[in-house]
mmCIF file with all atom_site columns, C-alpha atoms in Angstrom:
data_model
loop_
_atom_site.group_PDB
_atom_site.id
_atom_site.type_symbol
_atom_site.label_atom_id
_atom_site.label_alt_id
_atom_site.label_comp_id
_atom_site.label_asym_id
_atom_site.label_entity_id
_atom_site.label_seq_id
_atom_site.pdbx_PDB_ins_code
_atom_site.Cartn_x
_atom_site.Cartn_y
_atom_site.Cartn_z
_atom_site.occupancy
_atom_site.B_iso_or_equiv
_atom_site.pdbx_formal_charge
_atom_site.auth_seq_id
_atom_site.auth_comp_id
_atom_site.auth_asym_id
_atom_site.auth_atom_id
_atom_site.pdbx_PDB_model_num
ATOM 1   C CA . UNK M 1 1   ? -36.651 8.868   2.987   1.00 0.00 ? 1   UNK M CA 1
ATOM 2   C CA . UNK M 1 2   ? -34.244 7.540   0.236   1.00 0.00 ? 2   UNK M CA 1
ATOM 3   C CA . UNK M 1 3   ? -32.435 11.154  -0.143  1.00 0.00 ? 3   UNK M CA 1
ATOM 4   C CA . UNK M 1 4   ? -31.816 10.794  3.750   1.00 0.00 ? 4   UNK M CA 1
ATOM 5   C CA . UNK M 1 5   ? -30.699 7.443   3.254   1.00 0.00 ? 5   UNK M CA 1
ATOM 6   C CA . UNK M 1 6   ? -28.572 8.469   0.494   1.00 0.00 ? 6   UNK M CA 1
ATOM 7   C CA . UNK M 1 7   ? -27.506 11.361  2.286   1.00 0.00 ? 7   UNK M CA 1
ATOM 8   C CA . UNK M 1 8   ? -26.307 9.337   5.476   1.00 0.00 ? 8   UNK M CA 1
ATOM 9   C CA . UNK M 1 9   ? -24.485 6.868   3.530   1.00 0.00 ? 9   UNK M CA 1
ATOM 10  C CA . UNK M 1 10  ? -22.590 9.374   1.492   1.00 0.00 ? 10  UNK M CA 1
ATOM 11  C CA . UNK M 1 11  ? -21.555 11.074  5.299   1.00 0.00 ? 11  UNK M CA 1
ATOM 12  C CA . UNK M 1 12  ? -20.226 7.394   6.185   1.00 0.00 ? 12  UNK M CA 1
ATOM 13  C CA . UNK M 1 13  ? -17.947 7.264   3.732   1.00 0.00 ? 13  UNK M CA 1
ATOM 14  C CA . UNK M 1 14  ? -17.070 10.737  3.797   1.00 0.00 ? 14  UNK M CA 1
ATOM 15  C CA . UNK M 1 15  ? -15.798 9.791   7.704   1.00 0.00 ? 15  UNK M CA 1
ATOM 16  C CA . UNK M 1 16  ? -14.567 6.255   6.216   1.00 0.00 ? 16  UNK M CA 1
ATOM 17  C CA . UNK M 1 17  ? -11.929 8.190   3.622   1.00 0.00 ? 17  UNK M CA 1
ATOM 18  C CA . UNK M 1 18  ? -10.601 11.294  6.818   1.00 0.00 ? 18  UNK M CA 1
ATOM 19  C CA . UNK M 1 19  ? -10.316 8.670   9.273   1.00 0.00 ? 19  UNK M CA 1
ATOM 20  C CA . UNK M 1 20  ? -8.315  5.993   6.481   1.00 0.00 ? 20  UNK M CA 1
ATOM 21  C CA . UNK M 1 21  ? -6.686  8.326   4.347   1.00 0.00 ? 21  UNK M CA 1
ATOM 22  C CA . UNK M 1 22  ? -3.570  8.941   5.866   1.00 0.00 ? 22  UNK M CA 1
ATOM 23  C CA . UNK M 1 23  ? -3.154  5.561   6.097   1.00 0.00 ? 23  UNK M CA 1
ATOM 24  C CA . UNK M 1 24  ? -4.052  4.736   2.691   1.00 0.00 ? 24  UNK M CA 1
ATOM 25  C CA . UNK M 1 25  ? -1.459  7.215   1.367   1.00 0.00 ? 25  UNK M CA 1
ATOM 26  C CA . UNK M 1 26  ? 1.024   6.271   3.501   1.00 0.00 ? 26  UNK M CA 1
ATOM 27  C CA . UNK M 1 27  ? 0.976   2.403   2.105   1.00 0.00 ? 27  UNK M CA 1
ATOM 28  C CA . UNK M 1 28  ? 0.319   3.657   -1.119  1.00 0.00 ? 28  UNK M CA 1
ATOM 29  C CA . UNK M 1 29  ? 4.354   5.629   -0.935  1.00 0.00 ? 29  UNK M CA 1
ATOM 30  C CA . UNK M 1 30  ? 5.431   2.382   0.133   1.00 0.00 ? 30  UNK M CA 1
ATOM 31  C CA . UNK M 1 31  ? 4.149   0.485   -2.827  1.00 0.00 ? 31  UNK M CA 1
ATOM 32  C CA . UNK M 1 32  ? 5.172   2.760   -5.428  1.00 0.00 ? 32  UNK M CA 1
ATOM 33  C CA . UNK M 1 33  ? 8.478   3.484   -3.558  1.00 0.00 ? 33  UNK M CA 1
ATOM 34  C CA . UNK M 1 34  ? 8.302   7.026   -2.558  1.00 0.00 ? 34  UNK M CA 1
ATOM 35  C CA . UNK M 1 35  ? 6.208   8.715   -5.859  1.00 0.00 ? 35  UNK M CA 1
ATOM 36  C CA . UNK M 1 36  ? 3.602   10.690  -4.064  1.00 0.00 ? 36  UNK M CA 1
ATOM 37  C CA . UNK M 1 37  ? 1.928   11.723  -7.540  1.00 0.00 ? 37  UNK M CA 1
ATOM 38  C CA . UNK M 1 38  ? 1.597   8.117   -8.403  1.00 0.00 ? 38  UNK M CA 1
ATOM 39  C CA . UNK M 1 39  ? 0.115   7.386   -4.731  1.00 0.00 ? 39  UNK M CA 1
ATOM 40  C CA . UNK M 1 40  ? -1.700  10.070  -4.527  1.00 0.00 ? 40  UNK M CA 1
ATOM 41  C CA . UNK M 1 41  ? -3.283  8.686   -7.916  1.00 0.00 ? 41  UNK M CA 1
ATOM 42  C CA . UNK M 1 42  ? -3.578  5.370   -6.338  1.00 0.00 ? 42  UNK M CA 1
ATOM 43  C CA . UNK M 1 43  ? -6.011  6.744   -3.139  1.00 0.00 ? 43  UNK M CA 1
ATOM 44  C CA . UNK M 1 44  ? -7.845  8.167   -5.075  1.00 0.00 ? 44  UNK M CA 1
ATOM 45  C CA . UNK M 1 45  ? -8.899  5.359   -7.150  1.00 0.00 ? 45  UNK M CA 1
ATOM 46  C CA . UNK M 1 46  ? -9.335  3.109   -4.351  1.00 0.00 ? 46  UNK M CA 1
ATOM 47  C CA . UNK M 1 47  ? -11.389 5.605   -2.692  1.00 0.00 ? 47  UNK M CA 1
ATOM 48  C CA . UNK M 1 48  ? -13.504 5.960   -5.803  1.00 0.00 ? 48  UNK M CA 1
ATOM 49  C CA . UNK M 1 49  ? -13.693 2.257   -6.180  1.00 0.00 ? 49  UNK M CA 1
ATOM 50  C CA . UNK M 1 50  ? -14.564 2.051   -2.637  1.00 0.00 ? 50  UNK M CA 1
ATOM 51  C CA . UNK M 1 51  ? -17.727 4.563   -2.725  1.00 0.00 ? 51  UNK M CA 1
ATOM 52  C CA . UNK M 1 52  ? -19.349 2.989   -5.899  1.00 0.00 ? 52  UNK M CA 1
ATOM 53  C CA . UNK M 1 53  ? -19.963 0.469   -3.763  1.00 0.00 ? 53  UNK M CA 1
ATOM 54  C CA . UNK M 1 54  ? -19.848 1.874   -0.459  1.00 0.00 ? 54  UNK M CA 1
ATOM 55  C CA . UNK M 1 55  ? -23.633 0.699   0.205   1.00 0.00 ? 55  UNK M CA 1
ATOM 56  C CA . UNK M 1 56  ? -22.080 -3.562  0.519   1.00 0.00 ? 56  UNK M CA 1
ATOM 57  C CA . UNK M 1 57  ? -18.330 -2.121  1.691   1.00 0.00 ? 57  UNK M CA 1
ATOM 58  C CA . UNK M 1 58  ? -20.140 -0.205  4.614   1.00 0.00 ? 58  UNK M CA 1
ATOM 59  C CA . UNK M 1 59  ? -21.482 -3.560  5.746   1.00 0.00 ? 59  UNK M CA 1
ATOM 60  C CA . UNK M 1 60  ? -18.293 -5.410  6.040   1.00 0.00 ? 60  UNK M CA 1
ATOM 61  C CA . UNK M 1 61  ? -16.706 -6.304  9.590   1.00 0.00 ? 61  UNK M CA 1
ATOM 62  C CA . UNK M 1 62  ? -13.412 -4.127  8.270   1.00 0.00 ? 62  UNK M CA 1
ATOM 63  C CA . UNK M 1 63  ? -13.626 -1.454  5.727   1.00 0.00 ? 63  UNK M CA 1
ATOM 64  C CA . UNK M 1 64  ? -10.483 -0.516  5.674   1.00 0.00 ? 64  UNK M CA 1
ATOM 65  C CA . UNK M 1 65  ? -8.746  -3.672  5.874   1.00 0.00 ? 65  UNK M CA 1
ATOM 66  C CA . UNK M 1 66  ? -10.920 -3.692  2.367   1.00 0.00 ? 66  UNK M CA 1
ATOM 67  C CA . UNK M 1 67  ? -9.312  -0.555  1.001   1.00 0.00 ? 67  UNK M CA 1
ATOM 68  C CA . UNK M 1 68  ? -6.233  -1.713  1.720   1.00 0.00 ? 68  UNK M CA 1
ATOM 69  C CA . UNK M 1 69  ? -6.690  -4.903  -0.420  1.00 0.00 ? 69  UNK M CA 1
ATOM 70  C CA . UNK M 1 70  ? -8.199  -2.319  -2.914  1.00 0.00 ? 70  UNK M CA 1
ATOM 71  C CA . UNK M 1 71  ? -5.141  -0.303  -3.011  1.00 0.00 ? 71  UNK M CA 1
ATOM 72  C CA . UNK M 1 72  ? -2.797  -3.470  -3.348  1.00 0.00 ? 72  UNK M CA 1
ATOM 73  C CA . UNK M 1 73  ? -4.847  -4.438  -6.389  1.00 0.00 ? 73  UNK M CA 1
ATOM 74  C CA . UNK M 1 74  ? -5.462  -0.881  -7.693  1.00 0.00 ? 74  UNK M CA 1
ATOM 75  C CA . UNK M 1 75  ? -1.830  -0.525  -7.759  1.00 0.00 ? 75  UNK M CA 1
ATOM 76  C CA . UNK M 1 76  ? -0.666  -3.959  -9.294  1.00 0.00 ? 76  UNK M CA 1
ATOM 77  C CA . UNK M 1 77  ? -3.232  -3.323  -11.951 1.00 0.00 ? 77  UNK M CA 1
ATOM 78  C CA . UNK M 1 78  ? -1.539  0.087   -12.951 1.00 0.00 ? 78  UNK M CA 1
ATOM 79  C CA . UNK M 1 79  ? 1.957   -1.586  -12.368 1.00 0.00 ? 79  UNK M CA 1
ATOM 80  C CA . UNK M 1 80  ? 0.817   -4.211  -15.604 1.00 0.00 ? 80  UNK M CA 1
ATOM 81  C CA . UNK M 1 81  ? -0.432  -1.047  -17.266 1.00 0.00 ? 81  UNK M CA 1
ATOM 82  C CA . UNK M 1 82  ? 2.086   1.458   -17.023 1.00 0.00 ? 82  UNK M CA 1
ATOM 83  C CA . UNK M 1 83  ? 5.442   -0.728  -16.713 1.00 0.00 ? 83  UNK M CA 1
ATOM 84  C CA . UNK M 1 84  ? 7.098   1.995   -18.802 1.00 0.00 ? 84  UNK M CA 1
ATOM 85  C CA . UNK M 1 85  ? 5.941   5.021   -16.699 1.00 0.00 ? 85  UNK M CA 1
ATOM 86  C CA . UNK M 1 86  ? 8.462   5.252   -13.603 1.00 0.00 ? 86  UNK M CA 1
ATOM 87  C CA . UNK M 1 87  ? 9.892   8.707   -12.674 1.00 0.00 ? 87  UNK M CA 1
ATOM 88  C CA . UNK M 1 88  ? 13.028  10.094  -10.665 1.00 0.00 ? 88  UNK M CA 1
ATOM 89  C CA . UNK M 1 89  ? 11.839  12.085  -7.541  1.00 0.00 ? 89  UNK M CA 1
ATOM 90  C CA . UNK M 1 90  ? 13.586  15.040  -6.765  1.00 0.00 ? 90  UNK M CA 1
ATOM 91  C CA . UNK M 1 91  ? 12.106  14.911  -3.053  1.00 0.00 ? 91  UNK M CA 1
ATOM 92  C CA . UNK M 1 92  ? 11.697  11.657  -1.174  1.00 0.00 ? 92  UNK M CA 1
ATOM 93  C CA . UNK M 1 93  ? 8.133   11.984  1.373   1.00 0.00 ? 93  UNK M CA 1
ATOM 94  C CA . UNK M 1 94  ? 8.103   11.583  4.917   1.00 0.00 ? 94  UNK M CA 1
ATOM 95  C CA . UNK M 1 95  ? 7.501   8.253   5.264   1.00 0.00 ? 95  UNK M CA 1
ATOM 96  C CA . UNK M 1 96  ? 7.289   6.304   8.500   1.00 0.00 ? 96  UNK M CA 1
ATOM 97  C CA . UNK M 1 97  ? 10.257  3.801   8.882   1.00 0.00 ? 97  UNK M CA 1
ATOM 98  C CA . UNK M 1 98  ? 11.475  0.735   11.515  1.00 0.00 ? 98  UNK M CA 1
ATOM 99  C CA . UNK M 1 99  ? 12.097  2.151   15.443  1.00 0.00 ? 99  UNK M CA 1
ATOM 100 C CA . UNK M 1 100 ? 15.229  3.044   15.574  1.00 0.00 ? 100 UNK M CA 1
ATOM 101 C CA . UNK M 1 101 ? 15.248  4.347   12.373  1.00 0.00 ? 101 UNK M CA 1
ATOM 102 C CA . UNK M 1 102 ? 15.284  8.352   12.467  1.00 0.00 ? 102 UNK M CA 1
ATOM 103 C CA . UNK M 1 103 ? 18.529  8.206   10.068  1.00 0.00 ? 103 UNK M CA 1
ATOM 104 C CA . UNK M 1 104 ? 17.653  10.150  6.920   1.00 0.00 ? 104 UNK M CA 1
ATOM 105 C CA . UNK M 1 105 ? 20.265  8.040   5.245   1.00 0.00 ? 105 UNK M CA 1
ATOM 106 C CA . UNK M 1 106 ? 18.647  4.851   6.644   1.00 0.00 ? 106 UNK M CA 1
ATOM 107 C CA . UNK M 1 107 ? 15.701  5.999   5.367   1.00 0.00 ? 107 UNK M CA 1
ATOM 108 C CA . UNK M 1 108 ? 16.933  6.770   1.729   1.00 0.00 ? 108 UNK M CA 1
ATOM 109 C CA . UNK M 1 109 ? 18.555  3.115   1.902   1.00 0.00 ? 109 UNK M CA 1
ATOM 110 C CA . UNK M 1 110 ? 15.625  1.639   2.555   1.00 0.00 ? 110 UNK M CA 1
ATOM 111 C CA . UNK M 1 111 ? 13.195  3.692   0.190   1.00 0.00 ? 111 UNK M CA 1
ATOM 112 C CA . UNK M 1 112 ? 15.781  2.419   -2.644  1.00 0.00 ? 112 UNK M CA 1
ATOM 113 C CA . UNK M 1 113 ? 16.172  -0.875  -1.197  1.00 0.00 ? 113 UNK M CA 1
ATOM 114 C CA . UNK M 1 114 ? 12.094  -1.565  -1.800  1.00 0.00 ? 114 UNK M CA 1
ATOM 115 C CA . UNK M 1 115 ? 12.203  0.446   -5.091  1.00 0.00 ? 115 UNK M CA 1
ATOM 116 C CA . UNK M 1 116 ? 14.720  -2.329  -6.597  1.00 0.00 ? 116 UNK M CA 1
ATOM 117 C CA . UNK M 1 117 ? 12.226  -4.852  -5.511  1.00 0.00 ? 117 UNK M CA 1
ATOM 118 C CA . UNK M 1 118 ? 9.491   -6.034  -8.203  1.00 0.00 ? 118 UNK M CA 1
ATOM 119 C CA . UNK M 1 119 ? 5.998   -4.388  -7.515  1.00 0.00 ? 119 UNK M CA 1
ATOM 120 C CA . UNK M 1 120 ? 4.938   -7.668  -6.061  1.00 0.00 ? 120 UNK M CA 1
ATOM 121 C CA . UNK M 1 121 ? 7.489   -8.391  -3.887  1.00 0.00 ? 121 UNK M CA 1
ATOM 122 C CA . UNK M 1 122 ? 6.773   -4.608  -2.833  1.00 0.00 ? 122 UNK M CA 1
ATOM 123 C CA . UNK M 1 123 ? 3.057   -4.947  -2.347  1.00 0.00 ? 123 UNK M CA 1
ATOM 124 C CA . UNK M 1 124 ? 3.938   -8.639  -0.267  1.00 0.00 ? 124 UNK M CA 1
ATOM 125 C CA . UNK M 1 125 ? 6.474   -6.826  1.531   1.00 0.00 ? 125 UNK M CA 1
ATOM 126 C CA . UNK M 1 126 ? 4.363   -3.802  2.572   1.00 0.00 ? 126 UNK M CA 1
ATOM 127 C CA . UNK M 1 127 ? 1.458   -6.167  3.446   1.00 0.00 ? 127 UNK M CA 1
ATOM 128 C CA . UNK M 1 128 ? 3.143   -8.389  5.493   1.00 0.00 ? 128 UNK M CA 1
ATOM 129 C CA . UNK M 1 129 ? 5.169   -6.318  7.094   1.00 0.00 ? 129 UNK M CA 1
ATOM 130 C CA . UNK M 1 130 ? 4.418   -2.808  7.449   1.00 0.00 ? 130 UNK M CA 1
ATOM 131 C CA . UNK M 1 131 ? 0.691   -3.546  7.336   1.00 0.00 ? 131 UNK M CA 1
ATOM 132 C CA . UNK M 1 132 ? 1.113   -6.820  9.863   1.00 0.00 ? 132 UNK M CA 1
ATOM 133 C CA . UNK M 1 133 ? -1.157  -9.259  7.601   1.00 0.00 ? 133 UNK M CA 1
ATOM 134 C CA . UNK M 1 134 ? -1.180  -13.212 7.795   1.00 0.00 ? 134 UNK M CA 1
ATOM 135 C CA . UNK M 1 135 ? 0.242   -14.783 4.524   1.00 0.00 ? 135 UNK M CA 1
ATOM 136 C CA . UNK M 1 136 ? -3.614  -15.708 4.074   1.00 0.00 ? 136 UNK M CA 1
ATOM 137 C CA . UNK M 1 137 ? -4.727  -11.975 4.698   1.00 0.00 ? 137 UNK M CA 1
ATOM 138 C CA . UNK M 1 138 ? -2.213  -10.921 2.133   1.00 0.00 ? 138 UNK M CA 1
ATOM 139 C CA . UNK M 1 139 ? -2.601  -14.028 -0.669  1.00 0.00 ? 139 UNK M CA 1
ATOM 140 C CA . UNK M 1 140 ? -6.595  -12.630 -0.291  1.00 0.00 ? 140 UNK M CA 1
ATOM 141 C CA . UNK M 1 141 ? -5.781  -9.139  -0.835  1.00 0.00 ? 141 UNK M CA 1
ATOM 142 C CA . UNK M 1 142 ? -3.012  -9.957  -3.982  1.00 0.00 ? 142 UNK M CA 1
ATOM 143 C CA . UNK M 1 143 ? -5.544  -12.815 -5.287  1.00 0.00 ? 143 UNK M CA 1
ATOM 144 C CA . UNK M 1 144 ? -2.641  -15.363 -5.498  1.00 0.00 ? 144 UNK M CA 1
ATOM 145 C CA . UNK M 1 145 ? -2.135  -18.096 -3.248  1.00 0.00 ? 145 UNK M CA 1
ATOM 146 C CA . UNK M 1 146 ? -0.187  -18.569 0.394   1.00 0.00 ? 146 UNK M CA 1
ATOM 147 C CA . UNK M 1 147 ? 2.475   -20.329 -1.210  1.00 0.00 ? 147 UNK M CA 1
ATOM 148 C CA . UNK M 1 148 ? 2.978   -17.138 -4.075  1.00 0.00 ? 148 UNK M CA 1
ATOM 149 C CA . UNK M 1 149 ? 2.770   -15.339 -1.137  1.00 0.00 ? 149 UNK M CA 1
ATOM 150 C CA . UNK M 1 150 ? 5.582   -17.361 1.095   1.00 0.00 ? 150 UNK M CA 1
ATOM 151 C CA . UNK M 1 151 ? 8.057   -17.790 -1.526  1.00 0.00 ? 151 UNK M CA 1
ATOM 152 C CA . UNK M 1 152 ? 7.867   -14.032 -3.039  1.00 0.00 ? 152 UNK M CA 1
ATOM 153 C CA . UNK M 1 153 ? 8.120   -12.557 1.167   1.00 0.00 ? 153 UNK M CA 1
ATOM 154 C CA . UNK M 1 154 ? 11.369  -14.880 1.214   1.00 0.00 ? 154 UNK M CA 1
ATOM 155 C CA . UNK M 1 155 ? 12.677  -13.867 -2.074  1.00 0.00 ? 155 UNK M CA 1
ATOM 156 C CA . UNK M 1 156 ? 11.629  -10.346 -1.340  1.00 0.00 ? 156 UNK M CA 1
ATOM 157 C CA . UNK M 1 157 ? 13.254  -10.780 1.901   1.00 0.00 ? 157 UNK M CA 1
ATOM 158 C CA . UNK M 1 158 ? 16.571  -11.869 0.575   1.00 0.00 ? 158 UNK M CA 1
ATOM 159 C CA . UNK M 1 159 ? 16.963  -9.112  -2.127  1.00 0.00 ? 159 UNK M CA 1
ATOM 160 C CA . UNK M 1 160 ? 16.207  -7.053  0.678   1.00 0.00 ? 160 UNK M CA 1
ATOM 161 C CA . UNK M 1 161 ? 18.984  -8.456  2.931   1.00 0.00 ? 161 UNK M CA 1
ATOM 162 C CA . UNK M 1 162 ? 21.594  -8.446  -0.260  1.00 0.00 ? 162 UNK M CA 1
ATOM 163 C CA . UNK M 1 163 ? 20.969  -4.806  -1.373  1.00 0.00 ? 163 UNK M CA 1
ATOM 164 C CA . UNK M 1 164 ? 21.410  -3.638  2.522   1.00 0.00 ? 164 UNK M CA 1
ATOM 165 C CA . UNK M 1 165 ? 24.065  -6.172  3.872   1.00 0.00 ? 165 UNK M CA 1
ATOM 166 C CA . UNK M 1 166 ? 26.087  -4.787  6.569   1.00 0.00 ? 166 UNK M CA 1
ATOM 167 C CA . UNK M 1 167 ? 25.175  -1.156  5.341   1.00 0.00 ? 167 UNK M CA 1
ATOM 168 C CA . UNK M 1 168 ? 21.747  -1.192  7.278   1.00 0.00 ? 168 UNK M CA 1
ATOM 169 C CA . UNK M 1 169 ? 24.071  -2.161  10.854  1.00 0.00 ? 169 UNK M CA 1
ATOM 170 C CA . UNK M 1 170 ? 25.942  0.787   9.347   1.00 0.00 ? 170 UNK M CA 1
ATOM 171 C CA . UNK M 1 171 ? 23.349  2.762   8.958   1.00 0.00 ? 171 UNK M CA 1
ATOM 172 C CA . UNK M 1 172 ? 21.260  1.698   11.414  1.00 0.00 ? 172 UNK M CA 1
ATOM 173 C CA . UNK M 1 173 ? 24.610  2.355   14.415  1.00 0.00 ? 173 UNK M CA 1
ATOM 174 C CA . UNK M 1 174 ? 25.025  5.924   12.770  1.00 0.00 ? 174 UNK M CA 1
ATOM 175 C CA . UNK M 1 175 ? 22.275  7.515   14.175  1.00 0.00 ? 175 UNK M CA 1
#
């Protein structure tokens, strides 16, 4: 009975990581600003973080608004660890990007754009608004508070606003 048991639960997360995945990796290119290596890395540890204790997770009303939080922290813990470890890309991934956007240069702008940003402006940035959260949904999943999390989106927001100016109407009317 427990090898069934065992058996069924490891099949539930098995469907858990196909059907998040994508999504996971997706967010995870966002917060480390296009380096598919490094957020390739960063799945998988959430994903292995996520089955060791997969039996609680499973139980949760949202499991993969979990991972997500998982990822966020996964990657800001790696961010303290390896400050020194950022690489050029030669190729920049196929990332999804604002409607309207289908301008390969728009895209590059804004890939560089959120690059410049600190990795917690990034990770407030992608949770709040490519990932939709409340300021409380995103203080919870960066463990700081909705005030860190309101002043860092407007500071986040600004740089962003400075660094693309008038070139993201450029851009943006290109296409």
């Amino acid at each position: 009975m427990g090898r069934s048991r065992t058996r069924s639960r490891a099949d539930e997360f098995l469907e858990f990581a196909a059907g998040s995945g994508g999504h996971l990796y997706r967010s995870a290119c966002l917060l480390t600003s296009g380096d598919t290596h490094l957020a390739e890395d960063l799945v998988q540890e959430t994903l292995s973080r996520m089955y060791a204790l997969w039996g609680r997770i499973s139980r949760i009303d949202n499991p993969a608004a979990y991972a997500q939080t998982v990822l966020v922290r996964t990657f800001l813990t790696q961010r303290r660890r390896y400050s020194a470890s950022e690489r050029p890309l030669a190729d920049v991934p196929e990332l999804p990007v604002p409607h309207g956007a289908d301008d390969p240069a728009l895209r590059l702008a804004l890939l560089q754009a959120l690059r410049e940003l600190p990795p917690k402006d990034r990770a407030v940035v992608m949770l709040r608004y490519w990932e939709d959260r409340t300021v409380e949904e995103t203080a919870d999943a960066m463990n700081v508070s909705a005030i860190a999390v309101r002043s860092r989106s407007s500071r986040a927001l600004a740089k962003l606003r400075a660094r693309l100016g008038g070139s993201l109407a450029e851009l943006a009317g290109s296409g």
